[in-house]
Coordinates of N, CA and C in Angstrom, one line a residue:
M1 N -146.3 -59.0 -98.1 CA -144.9 -58.6 -98.4 C -144.9 -57.7 -99.6
N2 N -144.2 -56.6 -99.5 CA -144.0 -55.6 -100.6 C -142.6 -55.6 -101.0
K3 N -142.3 -56.3 -102.2 CA -141.0 -56.4 -102.7 C -141.0 -56.4 -104.2
A4 N -140.2 -55.5 -104.8 CA -140.2 -55.4 -106.3 C -138.7 -55.6 -106.7
I5 N -138.6 -56.4 -107.8 CA -137.3 -56.6 -108.4 C -137.4 -56.3 -109.9
L6 N -136.6 -55.4 -110.4 CA -136.6 -55.0 -111.7 C -135.3 -55.0 -112.4
I7 N -135.2 -55.2 -113.7 CA -134.0 -55.0 -114.5 C -134.4 -54.2 -115.7
G8 N -133.6 -53.2 -115.9 CA -133.9 -52.3 -117.1 C -132.7 -51.3 -117.3
R9 N -133.0 -50.3 -118.1 CA -132.1 -49.2 -118.5 C -132.6 -47.9 -118.1
L10 N -131.7 -47.0 -117.6 CA -132.1 -45.7 -117.3 C -132.5 -44.9 -118.5
T11 N -133.6 -44.1 -118.4 CA -134.1 -43.4 -119.5 C -133.5 -42.0 -119.6
R12 N -132.9 -41.5 -118.5 CA -132.2 -40.2 -118.4 C -131.2 -40.3 -117.3
D13 N -130.3 -39.3 -117.2 CA -129.4 -39.3 -116.1 C -130.1 -39.0 -114.8
P14 N -129.6 -39.6 -113.7 CA -130.3 -39.5 -112.4 C -130.2 -38.0 -111.9
E15 N -131.2 -37.6 -111.1 CA -131.2 -36.3 -110.5 C -131.0 -36.4 -109.0
V16 N -130.0 -35.8 -108.5 CA -129.7 -35.9 -107.0 C -130.1 -34.5 -106.4
R17 N -130.8 -34.6 -105.4 CA -131.2 -33.4 -104.6 C -131.0 -33.6 -103.2
Y18 N -131.1 -32.6 -102.3 CA -130.9 -32.8 -100.9 C -132.1 -32.2 -100.2
T19 N -132.5 -32.8 -99.1 CA -133.6 -32.3 -98.3 C -133.0 -31.1 -97.5
Q20 N -133.9 -30.4 -96.8 CA -133.4 -29.3 -96.0 C -132.5 -29.7 -94.9
S21 N -132.6 -31.0 -94.4 CA -131.7 -31.5 -93.4 C -130.4 -32.1 -94.0
G22 N -130.2 -32.1 -95.3 CA -129.0 -32.5 -95.9 C -129.0 -34.0 -96.3
V23 N -130.2 -34.6 -96.4 CA -130.3 -36.0 -96.8 C -130.4 -36.1 -98.3
A24 N -129.5 -36.9 -98.9 CA -129.5 -37.1 -100.4 C -130.7 -37.9 -100.9
V25 N -131.3 -37.5 -102.0 CA -132.4 -38.3 -102.6 C -132.1 -38.2 -104.1
C26 N -132.2 -39.4 -104.7 CA -131.9 -39.5 -106.2 C -133.1 -40.1 -106.9
T27 N -133.5 -39.5 -108.0 CA -134.7 -40.0 -108.7 C -134.2 -40.3 -110.2
F28 N -134.8 -41.3 -110.8 CA -134.6 -41.6 -112.2 C -135.7 -42.5 -112.6
T29 N -135.8 -42.7 -113.9 CA -136.8 -43.6 -114.5 C -136.1 -44.8 -115.2
L30 N -136.6 -46.0 -114.9 CA -136.1 -47.2 -115.5 C -137.0 -47.8 -116.5
A31 N -136.5 -48.0 -117.7 CA -137.3 -48.7 -118.8 C -137.1 -50.2 -118.7
V32 N -138.2 -50.9 -118.4 CA -138.2 -52.3 -118.2 C -139.0 -53.0 -119.3
D33 N -138.3 -53.8 -120.1 CA -139.0 -54.5 -121.2 C -140.0 -55.5 -120.7
R34 N -141.1 -55.6 -121.4 CA -142.1 -56.6 -121.2 C -141.6 -57.9 -121.9
R35 N -142.1 -59.0 -121.5 CA -141.7 -60.3 -122.2 C -142.3 -60.4 -123.6
F36 N -143.5 -59.8 -123.7 CA -144.3 -60.0 -124.9 C -144.6 -58.6 -125.5
A37 N -144.6 -58.5 -126.8 CA -144.9 -57.3 -127.5 C -146.4 -57.0 -127.4
R38 N -146.8 -55.7 -127.5 CA -148.2 -55.4 -127.5 C -148.9 -56.1 -128.7
R39 N -150.2 -56.4 -128.5 CA -150.9 -57.0 -129.6 C -151.2 -56.1 -130.7
D40 N -151.3 -54.8 -130.5 CA -151.5 -53.8 -131.6 C -150.2 -53.4 -132.3
A41 N -149.1 -53.9 -131.8 CA -147.8 -53.5 -132.4 C -147.5 -54.6 -133.5
N42 N -147.5 -54.2 -134.7 CA -147.2 -55.1 -135.8 C -145.7 -55.3 -136.1
D43 N -144.9 -54.4 -135.6 CA -143.5 -54.5 -135.9 C -142.7 -55.4 -135.0
G44 N -143.4 -56.0 -134.0 CA -142.7 -57.0 -133.1 C -141.7 -56.4 -132.1
Q45 N -141.7 -55.1 -132.0 CA -140.8 -54.4 -131.1 C -141.2 -54.7 -129.7
P46 N -140.3 -54.9 -128.7 CA -140.7 -55.1 -127.3 C -141.3 -53.8 -126.8
T47 N -142.2 -54.0 -125.8 CA -142.9 -52.9 -125.2 C -142.2 -52.7 -123.8
A48 N -142.0 -51.5 -123.4 CA -141.4 -51.2 -122.1 C -142.3 -50.5 -121.2
D49 N -142.1 -50.7 -119.9 CA -142.8 -49.9 -118.9 C -141.7 -48.9 -118.3
F50 N -142.1 -47.7 -118.0 CA -141.2 -46.7 -117.5 C -141.6 -46.4 -116.1
I51 N -140.7 -46.9 -115.2 CA -141.0 -47.0 -113.8 C -140.1 -46.0 -113.0
P52 N -140.7 -45.1 -112.2 CA -139.9 -44.1 -111.5 C -139.3 -44.8 -110.3
I53 N -138.0 -44.5 -110.0 CA -137.2 -45.1 -109.0 C -136.7 -44.0 -108.1
V54 N -136.7 -44.2 -106.7 CA -136.2 -43.2 -105.8 C -135.2 -43.9 -104.9
T55 N -134.1 -43.3 -104.6 CA -133.1 -43.8 -103.7 C -132.8 -42.7 -102.7
W56 N -132.3 -43.1 -101.5 CA -132.1 -42.2 -100.4 C -130.7 -42.4 -99.9
R57 N -130.1 -41.4 -99.2 CA -128.9 -41.3 -98.5 C -127.7 -41.8 -99.3
K58 N -126.9 -42.7 -98.8 CA -125.7 -43.1 -99.5 C -125.9 -43.7 -100.9
L59 N -127.0 -44.5 -100.9 CA -127.3 -45.1 -102.2 C -127.7 -44.0 -103.3
A60 N -128.3 -43.0 -102.8 CA -128.6 -41.9 -103.7 C -127.3 -41.2 -104.3
E61 N -126.4 -41.0 -103.4 CA -125.1 -40.5 -103.8 C -124.4 -41.4 -104.8
I62 N -124.4 -42.7 -104.5 CA -123.7 -43.6 -105.4 C -124.4 -43.6 -106.8
C63 N -125.7 -43.6 -106.8 CA -126.4 -43.6 -108.1 C -126.1 -42.3 -108.9
G64 N -126.1 -41.2 -108.2 CA -125.9 -39.9 -108.8 C -124.5 -39.8 -109.4
N65 N -123.5 -40.5 -108.8 CA -122.1 -40.4 -109.2 C -121.8 -41.4 -110.2
N66 N -122.5 -42.5 -110.4 CA -122.1 -43.6 -111.2 C -123.1 -44.0 -112.3
L67 N -124.3 -43.6 -112.3 CA -125.3 -43.9 -113.3 C -125.4 -42.8 -114.3
I68 N -125.7 -43.3 -115.6 CA -126.0 -42.4 -116.7 C -127.1 -43.0 -117.5
K69 N -127.6 -42.2 -118.4 CA -128.7 -42.6 -119.3 C -128.2 -43.8 -120.1
G70 N -129.1 -44.9 -120.2 CA -128.7 -46.1 -120.9 C -128.1 -47.2 -120.1
R71 N -127.6 -46.9 -118.9 CA -127.0 -47.9 -118.0 C -128.0 -48.9 -117.6
R72 N -127.6 -50.2 -117.7 CA -128.4 -51.3 -117.3 C -128.2 -51.7 -115.9
I73 N -129.3 -51.7 -115.1 CA -129.2 -52.0 -113.6 C -130.3 -53.0 -113.2
S74 N -130.1 -53.5 -112.0 CA -131.1 -54.3 -111.3 C -131.4 -53.5 -110.0
V75 N -132.7 -53.4 -109.8 CA -133.2 -52.7 -108.6 C -134.1 -53.6 -107.7
E76 N -133.8 -53.6 -106.4 CA -134.6 -54.2 -105.5 C -135.2 -53.2 -104.5
G77 N -136.4 -53.3 -104.2 CA -137.0 -52.3 -103.3 C -138.5 -52.6 -103.0
R78 N -139.2 -51.6 -102.7 CA -140.6 -51.7 -102.4 C -141.4 -50.7 -103.2
I79 N -142.7 -51.1 -103.5 CA -143.6 -50.2 -104.2 C -144.2 -49.3 -103.2
Q80 N -144.2 -48.0 -103.6 CA -144.8 -47.0 -102.7 C -145.8 -46.2 -103.5
V81 N -147.0 -46.0 -103.0 CA -148.0 -45.1 -103.6 C -148.2 -44.0 -102.6
R82 N -148.1 -42.8 -103.2 CA -148.3 -41.6 -102.4 C -149.2 -40.6 -103.1
N83 N -149.8 -39.6 -102.5 CA -150.6 -38.6 -103.1 C -150.2 -37.2 -102.7
Y84 N -150.6 -36.3 -103.5 CA -150.4 -34.9 -103.1 C -151.4 -34.0 -103.9
E85 N -151.5 -32.8 -103.5 CA -152.4 -31.9 -104.1 C -151.7 -31.0 -105.1
A86 N -152.1 -31.0 -106.4 CA -151.5 -30.3 -107.4 C -151.8 -28.8 -107.2
Q87 N -151.1 -27.9 -108.0 CA -151.4 -26.5 -107.9 C -152.8 -26.1 -108.3
D88 N -153.4 -26.9 -109.2 CA -154.8 -26.6 -109.6 C -155.8 -27.2 -108.6
G89 N -155.3 -27.7 -107.5 CA -156.2 -28.3 -106.4 C -156.6 -29.7 -106.6
S90 N -156.3 -30.3 -107.7 CA -156.6 -31.7 -107.9 C -155.7 -32.7 -107.1
K91 N -156.2 -33.8 -106.8 CA -155.4 -34.8 -106.1 C -154.6 -35.7 -107.0
R92 N -153.3 -35.8 -106.9 CA -152.5 -36.6 -107.8 C -151.9 -37.8 -107.0
Y93 N -151.8 -38.9 -107.7 CA -151.3 -40.1 -107.1 C -150.0 -40.5 -107.9
V94 N -149.0 -41.0 -107.1 CA -147.7 -41.4 -107.7 C -147.4 -42.8 -107.2
T95 N -147.0 -43.6 -108.1 CA -146.6 -45.0 -107.8 C -145.1 -45.0 -108.2
E96 N -144.2 -45.4 -107.3 CA -142.8 -45.5 -107.5 C -142.2 -46.6 -106.7
I97 N -140.9 -47.0 -107.1 CA -140.2 -48.0 -106.4 C -139.2 -47.2 -105.5
V98 N -139.2 -47.5 -104.2 CA -138.2 -47.0 -103.3 C -137.1 -48.1 -103.2
A99 N -135.9 -47.8 -103.8 CA -134.9 -48.9 -103.9 C -134.1 -49.0 -102.7
D100 N -133.9 -50.3 -102.3 CA -133.0 -50.6 -101.2 C -131.6 -51.1 -101.7
E101 N -131.6 -51.7 -102.8 CA -130.4 -52.3 -103.4 C -130.4 -52.0 -104.9
I102 N -129.2 -51.6 -105.5 CA -129.1 -51.5 -106.9 C -127.8 -52.1 -107.3
E103 N -127.9 -52.9 -108.4 CA -126.7 -53.6 -108.9 C -126.4 -53.1 -110.3
F104 N -125.2 -52.7 -110.6 CA -124.9 -52.3 -111.9 C -124.6 -53.5 -112.8
L105 N -125.3 -53.7 -113.9 CA -125.2 -54.9 -114.7 C -124.3 -54.8 -115.9
D106 N -123.8 -53.6 -116.2 CA -122.8 -53.4 -117.2 C -121.8 -52.3 -116.8
S107 N -120.8 -52.2 -117.5 CA -119.8 -51.2 -117.1 C -120.2 -49.8 -117.6
R108 N -119.7 -48.8 -117.0 CA -120.0 -47.4 -117.4 C -119.8 -47.2 -118.8
N109 N -118.7 -47.7 -119.4 CA -118.4 -47.5 -120.8 C -119.3 -48.3 -121.8
S110 N -120.0 -49.3 -121.3 CA -120.8 -50.1 -122.3 C -122.2 -49.6 -122.4
A111 N -122.6 -48.5 -121.7 CA -124.0 -48.0 -121.8 C -124.1 -47.3 -123.2
P112 N -125.3 -47.5 -123.8 CA -125.4 -46.9 -125.1 C -125.4 -45.4 -125.1
H113 N -124.8 -44.8 -126.1 CA -124.7 -43.4 -126.2 C -125.9 -42.9 -126.9
E114 N -126.2 -41.6 -126.8 CA -127.2 -41.0 -127.6 C -126.9 -41.2 -129.1
G115 N -127.8 -41.6 -129.9 CA -127.6 -41.8 -131.3 C -127.0 -43.2 -131.6
G116 N -127.0 -44.1 -130.6 CA -126.5 -45.4 -130.9 C -125.2 -45.7 -130.2
F117 N -124.6 -46.9 -130.5 CA -123.4 -47.3 -129.8 C -122.2 -46.7 -130.5
G118 N -121.1 -46.6 -129.8 CA -119.8 -46.1 -130.4 C -119.8 -44.6 -130.5
G119 N -118.8 -44.1 -131.2 CA -118.7 -42.6 -131.3 C -118.1 -41.9 -130.1
A120 N -118.7 -40.8 -129.8 CA -118.3 -40.0 -128.6 C -118.5 -40.7 -127.3
P121 N -117.7 -40.4 -126.3 CA -117.8 -41.1 -125.0 C -119.2 -40.6 -124.4
A122 N -119.7 -41.5 -123.5 CA -120.9 -41.2 -122.8 C -120.8 -39.9 -122.0
P123 N -121.8 -39.1 -121.9 CA -121.8 -37.9 -121.0 C -121.6 -38.3 -119.6
Q124 N -120.8 -37.6 -118.8 CA -120.7 -37.9 -117.4 C -121.7 -37.2 -116.6
P125 N -122.2 -37.8 -115.5 CA -123.3 -37.1 -114.7 C -122.7 -35.9 -114.1
Q126 N -123.6 -34.9 -114.0 CA -123.2 -33.6 -113.4 C -123.1 -33.8 -111.9
Q127 N -122.1 -33.2 -111.4 CA -121.9 -33.3 -109.9 C -122.8 -32.3 -109.3
Q128 N -123.6 -32.7 -108.3 CA -124.5 -31.8 -107.6 C -123.8 -31.2 -106.4
Q129 N -124.1 -30.0 -106.0 CA -123.5 -29.3 -104.9 C -124.2 -29.8 -103.6
K130 N -123.4 -30.3 -102.7 CA -123.9 -30.6 -101.4 C -124.0 -29.4 -100.5
P131 N -125.0 -29.4 -99.6 CA -125.0 -28.3 -98.6 C -123.8 -28.5 -97.7
A132 N -123.4 -27.4 -97.1 CA -122.2 -27.5 -96.2 C -122.4 -28.5 -95.1
D133 N -123.6 -28.7 -94.6 CA -123.8 -29.6 -93.5 C -124.1 -31.0 -93.9
A134 N -124.0 -31.4 -95.2 CA -124.4 -32.7 -95.7 C -123.4 -33.8 -95.3
G135 N -122.2 -33.4 -95.0 CA -121.2 -34.4 -94.5 C -120.6 -35.1 -95.7
S136 N -119.7 -36.0 -95.5 CA -119.0 -36.7 -96.5 C -119.3 -38.2 -96.4
F137 N -119.3 -38.9 -97.5 CA -119.6 -40.3 -97.5 C -118.3 -41.1 -97.8
G138 N -117.2 -40.6 -97.5 CA -116.0 -41.3 -97.7 C -115.1 -40.7 -98.7
P139 N -113.9 -41.3 -98.9 CA -112.9 -40.8 -99.8 C -113.4 -40.8 -101.3
S140 N -112.9 -39.9 -102.1 CA -113.1 -39.9 -103.5 C -112.3 -41.0 -104.2
I141 N -113.0 -41.8 -105.0 CA -112.3 -43.0 -105.6 C -112.3 -42.8 -107.1
P142 N -111.1 -42.8 -107.8 CA -111.1 -42.7 -109.2 C -112.0 -43.8 -109.9
D143 N -112.6 -43.4 -111.1 CA -113.4 -44.4 -111.8 C -112.7 -45.7 -112.1
E144 N -111.4 -45.6 -112.4 CA -110.6 -46.8 -112.8 C -110.5 -47.8 -111.7
E145 N -110.7 -47.4 -110.4 CA -110.6 -48.3 -109.3 C -111.9 -48.8 -108.8
I146 N -113.0 -48.4 -109.4 CA -114.3 -48.9 -109.0 C -114.5 -50.3 -109.6
P147 N -114.8 -51.4 -108.8 CA -114.8 -52.7 -109.3 C -116.0 -53.1 -110.1
F148 N -116.8 -52.2 -110.7 CA -117.9 -52.6 -111.5 C -118.0 -51.8 -112.8

């Protein structure tokens, strides 16, 4: 069985792109704290793993429209290892989580801002342009009416 469950915070705003056939794909990195600090770290600070996450289709659109850097989420999915040939001809391997479910664990307004908490409001994710044939995923809902 291939199942991964992670809880962490986004390290940057998600990036939404579209395939040539109009399918949405969203990528971002999740910082997941380890239970124990590194042995060589004398300051006792927690150590984090930075795990690449990929979402597809409607879930990709939802992530692109609602997630921002610092947001705390839960991710359920599968581990995927793929390879490709780099421009220099070397073979590269990528390990990532392909997410099936994402749960928002805090409100949009409680995500830490750059430079700490408080101060200016969090930056809003940039809206990506859909190709004309990408279709619609339903009505536009104001942020105040989203139940999370």
